[in-house]
CSV table of C-alpha atoms in Angstrom, one decimal:
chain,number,residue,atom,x,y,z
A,1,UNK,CA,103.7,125.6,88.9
A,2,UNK,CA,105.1,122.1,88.5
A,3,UNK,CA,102.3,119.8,87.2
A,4,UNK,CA,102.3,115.8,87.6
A,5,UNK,CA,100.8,114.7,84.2
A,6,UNK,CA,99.6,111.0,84.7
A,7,UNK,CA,99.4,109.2,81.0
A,8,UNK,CA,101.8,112.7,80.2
A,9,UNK,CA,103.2,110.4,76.7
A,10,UNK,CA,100.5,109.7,75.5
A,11,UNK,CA,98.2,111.3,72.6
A,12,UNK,CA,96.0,114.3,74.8
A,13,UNK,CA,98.8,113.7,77.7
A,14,UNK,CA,101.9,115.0,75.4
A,15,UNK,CA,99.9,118.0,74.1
A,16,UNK,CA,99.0,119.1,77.4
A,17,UNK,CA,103.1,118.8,78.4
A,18,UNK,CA,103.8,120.7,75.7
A,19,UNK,CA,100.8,123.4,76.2
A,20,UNK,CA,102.2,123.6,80.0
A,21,UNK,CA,106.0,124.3,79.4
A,22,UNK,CA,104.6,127.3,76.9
A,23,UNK,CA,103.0,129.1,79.6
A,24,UNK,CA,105.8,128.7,81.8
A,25,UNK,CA,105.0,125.8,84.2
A,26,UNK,CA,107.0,122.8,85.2
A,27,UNK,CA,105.7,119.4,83.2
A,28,UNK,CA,106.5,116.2,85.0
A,29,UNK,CA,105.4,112.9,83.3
A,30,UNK,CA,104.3,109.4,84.9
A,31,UNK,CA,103.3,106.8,82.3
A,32,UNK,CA,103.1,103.1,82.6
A,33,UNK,CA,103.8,103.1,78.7
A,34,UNK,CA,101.5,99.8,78.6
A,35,UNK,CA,101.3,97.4,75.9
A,36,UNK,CA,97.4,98.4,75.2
A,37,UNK,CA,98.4,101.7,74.7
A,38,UNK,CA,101.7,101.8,73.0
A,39,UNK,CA,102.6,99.6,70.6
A,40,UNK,CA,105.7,100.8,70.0
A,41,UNK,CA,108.1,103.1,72.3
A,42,UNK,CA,106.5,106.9,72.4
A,43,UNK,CA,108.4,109.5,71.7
A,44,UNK,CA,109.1,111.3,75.2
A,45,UNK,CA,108.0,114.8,75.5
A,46,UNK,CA,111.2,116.7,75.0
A,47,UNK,CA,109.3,119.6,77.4
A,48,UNK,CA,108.8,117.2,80.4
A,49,UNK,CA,111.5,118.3,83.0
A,50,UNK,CA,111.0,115.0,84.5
A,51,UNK,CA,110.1,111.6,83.3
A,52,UNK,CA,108.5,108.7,85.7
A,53,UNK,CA,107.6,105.5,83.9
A,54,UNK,CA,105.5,104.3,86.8
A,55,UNK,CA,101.8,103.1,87.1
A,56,UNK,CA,99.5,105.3,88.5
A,57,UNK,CA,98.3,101.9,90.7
A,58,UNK,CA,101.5,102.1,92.0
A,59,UNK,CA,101.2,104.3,95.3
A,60,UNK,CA,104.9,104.2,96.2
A,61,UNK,CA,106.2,105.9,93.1
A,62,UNK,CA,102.9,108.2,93.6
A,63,UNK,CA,103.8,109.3,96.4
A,64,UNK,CA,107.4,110.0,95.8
A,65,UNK,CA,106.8,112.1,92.7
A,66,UNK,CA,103.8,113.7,94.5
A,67,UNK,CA,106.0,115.2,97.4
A,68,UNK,CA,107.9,117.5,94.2
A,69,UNK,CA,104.8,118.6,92.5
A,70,UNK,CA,101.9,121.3,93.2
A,71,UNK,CA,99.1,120.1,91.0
A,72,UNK,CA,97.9,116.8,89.1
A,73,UNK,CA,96.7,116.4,85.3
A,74,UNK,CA,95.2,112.8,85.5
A,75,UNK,CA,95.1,111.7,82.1
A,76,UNK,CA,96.2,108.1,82.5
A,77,UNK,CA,93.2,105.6,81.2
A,78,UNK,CA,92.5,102.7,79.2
A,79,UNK,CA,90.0,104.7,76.4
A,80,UNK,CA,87.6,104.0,73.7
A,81,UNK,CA,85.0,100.5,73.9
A,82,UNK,CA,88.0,98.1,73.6
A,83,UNK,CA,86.5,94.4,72.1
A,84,UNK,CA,84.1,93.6,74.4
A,85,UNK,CA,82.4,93.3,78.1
A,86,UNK,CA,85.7,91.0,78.2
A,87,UNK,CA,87.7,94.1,79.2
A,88,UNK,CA,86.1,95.2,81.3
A,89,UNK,CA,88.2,94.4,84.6
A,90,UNK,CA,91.2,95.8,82.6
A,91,UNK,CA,89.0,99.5,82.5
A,92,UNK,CA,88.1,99.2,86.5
A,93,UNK,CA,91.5,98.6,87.0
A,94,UNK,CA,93.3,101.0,84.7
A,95,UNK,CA,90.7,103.9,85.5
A,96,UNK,CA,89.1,103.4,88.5
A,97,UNK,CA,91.6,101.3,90.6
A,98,UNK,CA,94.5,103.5,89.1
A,99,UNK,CA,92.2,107.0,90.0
A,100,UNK,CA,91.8,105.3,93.5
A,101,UNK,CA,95.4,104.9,94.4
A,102,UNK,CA,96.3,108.1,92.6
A,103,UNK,CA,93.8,110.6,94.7
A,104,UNK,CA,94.8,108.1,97.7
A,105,UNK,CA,98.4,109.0,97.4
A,106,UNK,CA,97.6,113.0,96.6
A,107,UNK,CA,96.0,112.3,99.5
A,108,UNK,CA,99.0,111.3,102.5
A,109,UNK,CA,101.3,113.9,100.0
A,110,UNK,CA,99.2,117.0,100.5
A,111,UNK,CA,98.7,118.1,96.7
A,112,UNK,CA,95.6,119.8,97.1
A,113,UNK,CA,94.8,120.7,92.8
A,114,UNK,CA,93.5,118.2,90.5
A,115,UNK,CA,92.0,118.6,86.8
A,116,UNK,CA,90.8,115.2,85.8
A,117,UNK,CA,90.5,114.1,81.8
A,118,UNK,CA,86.4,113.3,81.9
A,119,UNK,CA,84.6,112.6,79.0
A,120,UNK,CA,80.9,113.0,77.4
A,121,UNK,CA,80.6,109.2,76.9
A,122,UNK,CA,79.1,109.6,80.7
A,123,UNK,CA,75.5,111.2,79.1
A,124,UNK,CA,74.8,108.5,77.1
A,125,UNK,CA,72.4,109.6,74.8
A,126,UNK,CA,72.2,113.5,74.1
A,127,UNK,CA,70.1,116.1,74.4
A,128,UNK,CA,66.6,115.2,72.7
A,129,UNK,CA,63.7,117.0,71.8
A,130,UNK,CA,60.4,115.5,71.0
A,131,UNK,CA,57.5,118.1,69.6
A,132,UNK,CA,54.5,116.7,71.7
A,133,UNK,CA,56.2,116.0,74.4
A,134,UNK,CA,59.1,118.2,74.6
A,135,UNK,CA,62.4,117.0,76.7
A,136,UNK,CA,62.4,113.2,76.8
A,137,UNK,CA,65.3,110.6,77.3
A,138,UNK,CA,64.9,107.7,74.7
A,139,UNK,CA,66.7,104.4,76.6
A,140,UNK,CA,69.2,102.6,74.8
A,141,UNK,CA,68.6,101.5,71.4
A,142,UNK,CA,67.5,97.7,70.4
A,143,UNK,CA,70.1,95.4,68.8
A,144,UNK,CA,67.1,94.6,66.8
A,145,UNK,CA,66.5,97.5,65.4
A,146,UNK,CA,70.1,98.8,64.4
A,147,UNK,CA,70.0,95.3,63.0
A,148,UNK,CA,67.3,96.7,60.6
A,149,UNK,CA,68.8,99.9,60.4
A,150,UNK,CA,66.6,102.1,62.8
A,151,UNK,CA,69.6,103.8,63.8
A,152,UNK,CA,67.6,107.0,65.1
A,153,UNK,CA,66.1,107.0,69.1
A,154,UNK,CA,62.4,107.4,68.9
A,155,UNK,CA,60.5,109.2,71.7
A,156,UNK,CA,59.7,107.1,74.4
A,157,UNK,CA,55.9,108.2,74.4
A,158,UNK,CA,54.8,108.6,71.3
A,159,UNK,CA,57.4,106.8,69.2
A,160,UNK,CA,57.5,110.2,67.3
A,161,UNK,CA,60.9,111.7,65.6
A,162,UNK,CA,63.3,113.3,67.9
A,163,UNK,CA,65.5,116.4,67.6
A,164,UNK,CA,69.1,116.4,69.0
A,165,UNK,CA,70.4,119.2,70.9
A,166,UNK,CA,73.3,120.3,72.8
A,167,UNK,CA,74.1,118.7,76.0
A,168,UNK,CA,74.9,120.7,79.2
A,169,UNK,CA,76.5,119.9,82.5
A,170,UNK,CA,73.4,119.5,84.2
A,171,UNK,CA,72.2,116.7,82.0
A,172,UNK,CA,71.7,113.7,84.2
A,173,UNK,CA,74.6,110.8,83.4
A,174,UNK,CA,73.7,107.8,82.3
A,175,UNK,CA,76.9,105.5,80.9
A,176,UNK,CA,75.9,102.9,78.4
A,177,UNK,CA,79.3,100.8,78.2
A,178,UNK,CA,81.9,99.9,80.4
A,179,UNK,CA,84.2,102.6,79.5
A,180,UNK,CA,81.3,105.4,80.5
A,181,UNK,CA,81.4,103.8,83.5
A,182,UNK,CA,84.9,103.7,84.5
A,183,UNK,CA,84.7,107.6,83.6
A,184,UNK,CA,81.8,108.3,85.5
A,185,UNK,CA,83.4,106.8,88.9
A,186,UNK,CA,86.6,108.2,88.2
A,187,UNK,CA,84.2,111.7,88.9
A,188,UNK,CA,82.8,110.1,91.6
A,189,UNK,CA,86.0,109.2,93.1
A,190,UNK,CA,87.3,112.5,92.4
A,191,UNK,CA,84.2,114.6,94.4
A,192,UNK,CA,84.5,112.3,97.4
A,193,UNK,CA,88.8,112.9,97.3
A,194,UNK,CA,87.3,116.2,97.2
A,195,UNK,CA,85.1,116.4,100.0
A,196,UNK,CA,87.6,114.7,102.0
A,197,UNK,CA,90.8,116.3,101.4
A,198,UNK,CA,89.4,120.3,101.3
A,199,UNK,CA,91.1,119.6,97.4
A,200,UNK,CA,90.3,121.5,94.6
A,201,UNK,CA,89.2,119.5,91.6
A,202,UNK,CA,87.5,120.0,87.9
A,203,UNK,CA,86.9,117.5,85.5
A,204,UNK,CA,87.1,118.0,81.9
A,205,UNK,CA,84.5,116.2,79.8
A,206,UNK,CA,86.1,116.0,76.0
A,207,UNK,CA,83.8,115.5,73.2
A,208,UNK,CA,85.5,113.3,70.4
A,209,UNK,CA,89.4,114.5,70.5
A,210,UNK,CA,91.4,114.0,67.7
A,211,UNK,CA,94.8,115.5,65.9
A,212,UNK,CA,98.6,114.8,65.3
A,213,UNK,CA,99.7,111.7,67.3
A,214,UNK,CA,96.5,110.2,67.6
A,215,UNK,CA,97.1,106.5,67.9
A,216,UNK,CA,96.8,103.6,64.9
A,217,UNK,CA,95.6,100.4,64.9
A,218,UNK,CA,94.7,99.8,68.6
A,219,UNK,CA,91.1,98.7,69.3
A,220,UNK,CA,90.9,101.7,72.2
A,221,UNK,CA,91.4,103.8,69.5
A,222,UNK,CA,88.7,106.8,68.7
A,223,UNK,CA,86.9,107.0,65.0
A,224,UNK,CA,89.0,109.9,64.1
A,225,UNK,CA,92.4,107.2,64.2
A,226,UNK,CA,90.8,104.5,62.5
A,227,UNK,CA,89.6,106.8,59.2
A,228,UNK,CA,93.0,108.0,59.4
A,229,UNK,CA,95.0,104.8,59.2
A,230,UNK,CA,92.7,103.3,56.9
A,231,UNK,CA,93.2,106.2,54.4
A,232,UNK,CA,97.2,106.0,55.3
A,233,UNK,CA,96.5,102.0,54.0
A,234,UNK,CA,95.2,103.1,51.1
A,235,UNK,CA,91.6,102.2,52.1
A,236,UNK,CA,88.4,103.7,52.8
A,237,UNK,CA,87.1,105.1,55.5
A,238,UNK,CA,84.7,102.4,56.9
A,239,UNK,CA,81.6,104.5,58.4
A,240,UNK,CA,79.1,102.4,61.0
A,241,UNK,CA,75.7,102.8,60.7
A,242,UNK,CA,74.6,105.4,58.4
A,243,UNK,CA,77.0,107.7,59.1
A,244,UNK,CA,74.6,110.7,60.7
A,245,UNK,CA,75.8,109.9,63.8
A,246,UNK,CA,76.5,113.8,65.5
A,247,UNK,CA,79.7,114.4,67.6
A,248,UNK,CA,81.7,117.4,68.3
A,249,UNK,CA,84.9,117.0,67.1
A,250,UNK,CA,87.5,118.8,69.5
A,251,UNK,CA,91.6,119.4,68.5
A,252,UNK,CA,93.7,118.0,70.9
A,253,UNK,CA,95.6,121.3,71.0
A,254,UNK,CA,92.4,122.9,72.2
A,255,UNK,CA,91.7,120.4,74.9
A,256,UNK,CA,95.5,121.0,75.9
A,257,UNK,CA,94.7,124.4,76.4
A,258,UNK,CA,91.9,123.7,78.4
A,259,UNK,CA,93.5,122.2,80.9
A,260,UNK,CA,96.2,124.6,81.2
A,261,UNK,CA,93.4,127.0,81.7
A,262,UNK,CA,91.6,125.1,84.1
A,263,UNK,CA,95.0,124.5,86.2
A,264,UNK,CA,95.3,127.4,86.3
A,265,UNK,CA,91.9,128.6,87.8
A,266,UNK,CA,92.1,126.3,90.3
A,267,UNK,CA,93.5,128.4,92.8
A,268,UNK,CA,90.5,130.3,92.6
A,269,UNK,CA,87.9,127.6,92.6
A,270,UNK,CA,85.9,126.6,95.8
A,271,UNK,CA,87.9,123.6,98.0
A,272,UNK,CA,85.6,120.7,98.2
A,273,UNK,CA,83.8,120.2,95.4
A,274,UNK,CA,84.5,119.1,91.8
A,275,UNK,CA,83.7,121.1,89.0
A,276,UNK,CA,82.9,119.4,85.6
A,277,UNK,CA,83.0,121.0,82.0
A,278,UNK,CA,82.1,120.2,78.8
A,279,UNK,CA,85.1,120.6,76.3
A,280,UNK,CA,83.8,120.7,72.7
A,281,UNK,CA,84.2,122.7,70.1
A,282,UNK,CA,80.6,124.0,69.9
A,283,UNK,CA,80.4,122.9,65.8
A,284,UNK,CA,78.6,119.7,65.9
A,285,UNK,CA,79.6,117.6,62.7
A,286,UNK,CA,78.3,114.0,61.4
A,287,UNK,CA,80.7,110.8,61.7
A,288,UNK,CA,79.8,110.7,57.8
A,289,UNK,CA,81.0,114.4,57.2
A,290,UNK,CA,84.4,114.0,59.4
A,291,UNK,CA,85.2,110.4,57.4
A,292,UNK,CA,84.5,112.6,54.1
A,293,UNK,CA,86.2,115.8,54.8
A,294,UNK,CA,89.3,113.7,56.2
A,295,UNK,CA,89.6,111.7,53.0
A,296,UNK,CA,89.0,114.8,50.9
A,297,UNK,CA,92.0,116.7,52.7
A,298,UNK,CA,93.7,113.4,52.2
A,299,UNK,CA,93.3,112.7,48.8
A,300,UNK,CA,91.9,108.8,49.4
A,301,UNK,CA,89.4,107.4,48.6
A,302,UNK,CA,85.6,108.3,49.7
A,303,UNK,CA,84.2,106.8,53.1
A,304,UNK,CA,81.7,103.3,52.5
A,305,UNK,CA,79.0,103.5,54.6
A,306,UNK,CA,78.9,100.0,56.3
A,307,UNK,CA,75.9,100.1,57.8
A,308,UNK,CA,77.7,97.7,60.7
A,309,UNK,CA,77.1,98.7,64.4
A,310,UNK,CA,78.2,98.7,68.0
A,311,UNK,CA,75.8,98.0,70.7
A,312,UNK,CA,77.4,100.2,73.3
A,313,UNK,CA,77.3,103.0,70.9
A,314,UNK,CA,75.0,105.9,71.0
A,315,UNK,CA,73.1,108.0,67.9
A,316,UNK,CA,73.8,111.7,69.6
A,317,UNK,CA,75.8,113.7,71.8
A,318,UNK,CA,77.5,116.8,71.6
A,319,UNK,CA,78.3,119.6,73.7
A,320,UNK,CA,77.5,123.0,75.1
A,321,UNK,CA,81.0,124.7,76.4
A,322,UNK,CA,79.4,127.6,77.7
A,323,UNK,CA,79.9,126.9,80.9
A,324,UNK,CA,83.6,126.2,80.5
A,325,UNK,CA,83.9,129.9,78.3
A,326,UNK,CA,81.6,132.0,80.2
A,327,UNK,CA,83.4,130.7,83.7
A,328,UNK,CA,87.2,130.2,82.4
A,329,UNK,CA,87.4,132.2,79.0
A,330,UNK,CA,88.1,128.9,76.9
A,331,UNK,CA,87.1,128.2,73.4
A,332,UNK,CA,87.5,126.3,70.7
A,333,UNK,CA,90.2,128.1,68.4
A,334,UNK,CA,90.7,125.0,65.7
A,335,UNK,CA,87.9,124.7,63.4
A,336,UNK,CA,86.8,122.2,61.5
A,337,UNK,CA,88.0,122.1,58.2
A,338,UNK,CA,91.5,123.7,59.2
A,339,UNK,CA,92.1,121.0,62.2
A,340,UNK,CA,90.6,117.9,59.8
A,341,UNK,CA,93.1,118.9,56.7
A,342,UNK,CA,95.9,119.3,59.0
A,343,UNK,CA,95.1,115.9,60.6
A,344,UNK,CA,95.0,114.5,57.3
A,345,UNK,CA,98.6,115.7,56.8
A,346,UNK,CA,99.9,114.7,59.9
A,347,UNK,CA,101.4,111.3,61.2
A,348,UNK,CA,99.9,108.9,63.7
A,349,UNK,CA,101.7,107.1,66.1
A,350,UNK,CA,102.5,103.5,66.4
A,351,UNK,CA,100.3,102.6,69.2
């Protein structure tokens, strides 16, 4: 199969190029290389068997490359919460005007397969639990009171303790910052391409991704990157709130292999509709055990626990993948402490 791999040089992008060409398939790589992603010159997937360095808001060069290739990867997006509600036209336009043009062009070209790089950050919140009054969904938290360090969602009825869970697919979405946005309409976008063009689609929604090549020093970098570089300075790890903020923590070789799998399946998936799947790792870990298990594996020095905080952050969320094993045979095959040491050994890249 030859794959289009929108965003194919960058950090999940590469992995999945390389995760393609080992089972046999035919990588081809569009990427606008942009200055908010790369801050220097990437190094090109040497398994690509063709290289486009196009945007994917560019429909000409879309539709070009779409009339070689049998199935899209759609990893090309401006990630992370950037510096502010001031970026925000630069996510509609990389994500949702870029998904637009690209499903648009799939569209008049006939490429009928899509797998689409979701992500968790459309929940918002996680799972939660309250004892009197079972499932609830706390709203977002007060700048007031991470400002005094209430860092936990209470329950919206009795202003009892909550429990975090595991989310599901069923979960209802509710983005809390721009970038949750963008990634729920790139969904959106994808169902109604869907419904339209009899395609066959799945999104993928990563948990916190992380491994070799993982970007430095860019501010749409994830908290993975930033521990990283700071220890690679020298520095501690700076760790926001109180650092029991839960995330699943997913290799980037594992979501790589996800989406080889879930190309793959697509053949045999209904036409019509869009799929989604959670792609964790199913071993929930603290922001303040992945800061101190990096640095440990690293030899640096321990994480600080700042007690700082982003509004457009939430307390909670990680994954069930049930679904995505019980329907496709994925899972997780990186665990923790091996995938955090060798990240600790491995090199970032420049931007």
């Amino acid at each position: 199969m030859r794959v289009l791999v929108t965003g194919g040089a960058g950090f999940i992008g590469s992995h999945i190029v390389t995760a393609l060409a080992a089972r046999g398939h035919e990588p081809v790589v569009l990427d606008a290389l942009l200055p908010t992603a790369y801050t220097s010159a990437p190094v090109r997937p040497v398994a690509a068997v063709d290289w486009i360095n196009a945007d994917v808001r560019d429909g000409q060069a879309l539709v070009r490359v779409l009339h070689t290739v049998d199935a899209v990867c759609h990893q090309a997006a401006l990630v992370g919460l950037g510096e502010g509600f001031t970026d925000a036209p630069d996510y509609v336009s990389c994500n949702d005007l870029g998904t637009a043009v690209l499903l648009a062009s799939m569209a008049q070209a006939g490429v009928r397969d899509l797998v689409l790089a979701g992500s968790m950050v459309v929940y918002g919140e996680g799972r939660y639990d309250c004892p009197r009054h079972g499932r609830v969904r706390p709203g977002p938290r007060a700048a007031a009171d991470l400002e005094a360090g209430r860092f936990e969602p209470l329950c919206p009825g009795c202003g009892g303790e909550l429990v975090p869970g595991l989310v599901d697919e069923d979960e209802p979405a509710d983005p809390r910052n721009v970038y949750a946005a963008t990634k729920r309409a790139q969904e959106h976008l994808s169902a109604a391409w869907a419904r339209a063009s009899n395609g066959r689609a799945v999104s993928l929604r990563y948990h916190n991704v992380y491994g070799p090549g993982m970007p430095r020093d860019t501010p749409y970098a994830g908290v993975a990157s930033f521990f990283r570089s700071a220890l690679a300075r020298g520095e501690a790890p700076r760790v926001f709130e109180d650092g029991g903020q839960r995330r699943d923590f997913v290799h980037v070789r594992d979501v790589a292999a996800a989406n080889v799998v879930a190309l793959e399946a697509l053949a045999g998936r209904q036409p019509g509709v869009l799929a989604v799947f959670n792609t964790g790792s199913g071993e929930p870990h603290t922001v303040g055990e992945m800061a101190t298990a990096l640095a440990l594996a690293h030899g640096g020095p321990r994480p600080v626990v700042t007690g700082e905080y982003r509004l457009g952050d939430v307390r909670h969320i990680t994954a069930s993948s049930r679904r995505l094993t019980g329907e496709l045979g994925w899972r997780a095959e990186v665990g923790f402490a091996e995938g955090m040491a060798e990240f600790a050994r491995s090199g970032l890249r420049g931007g």
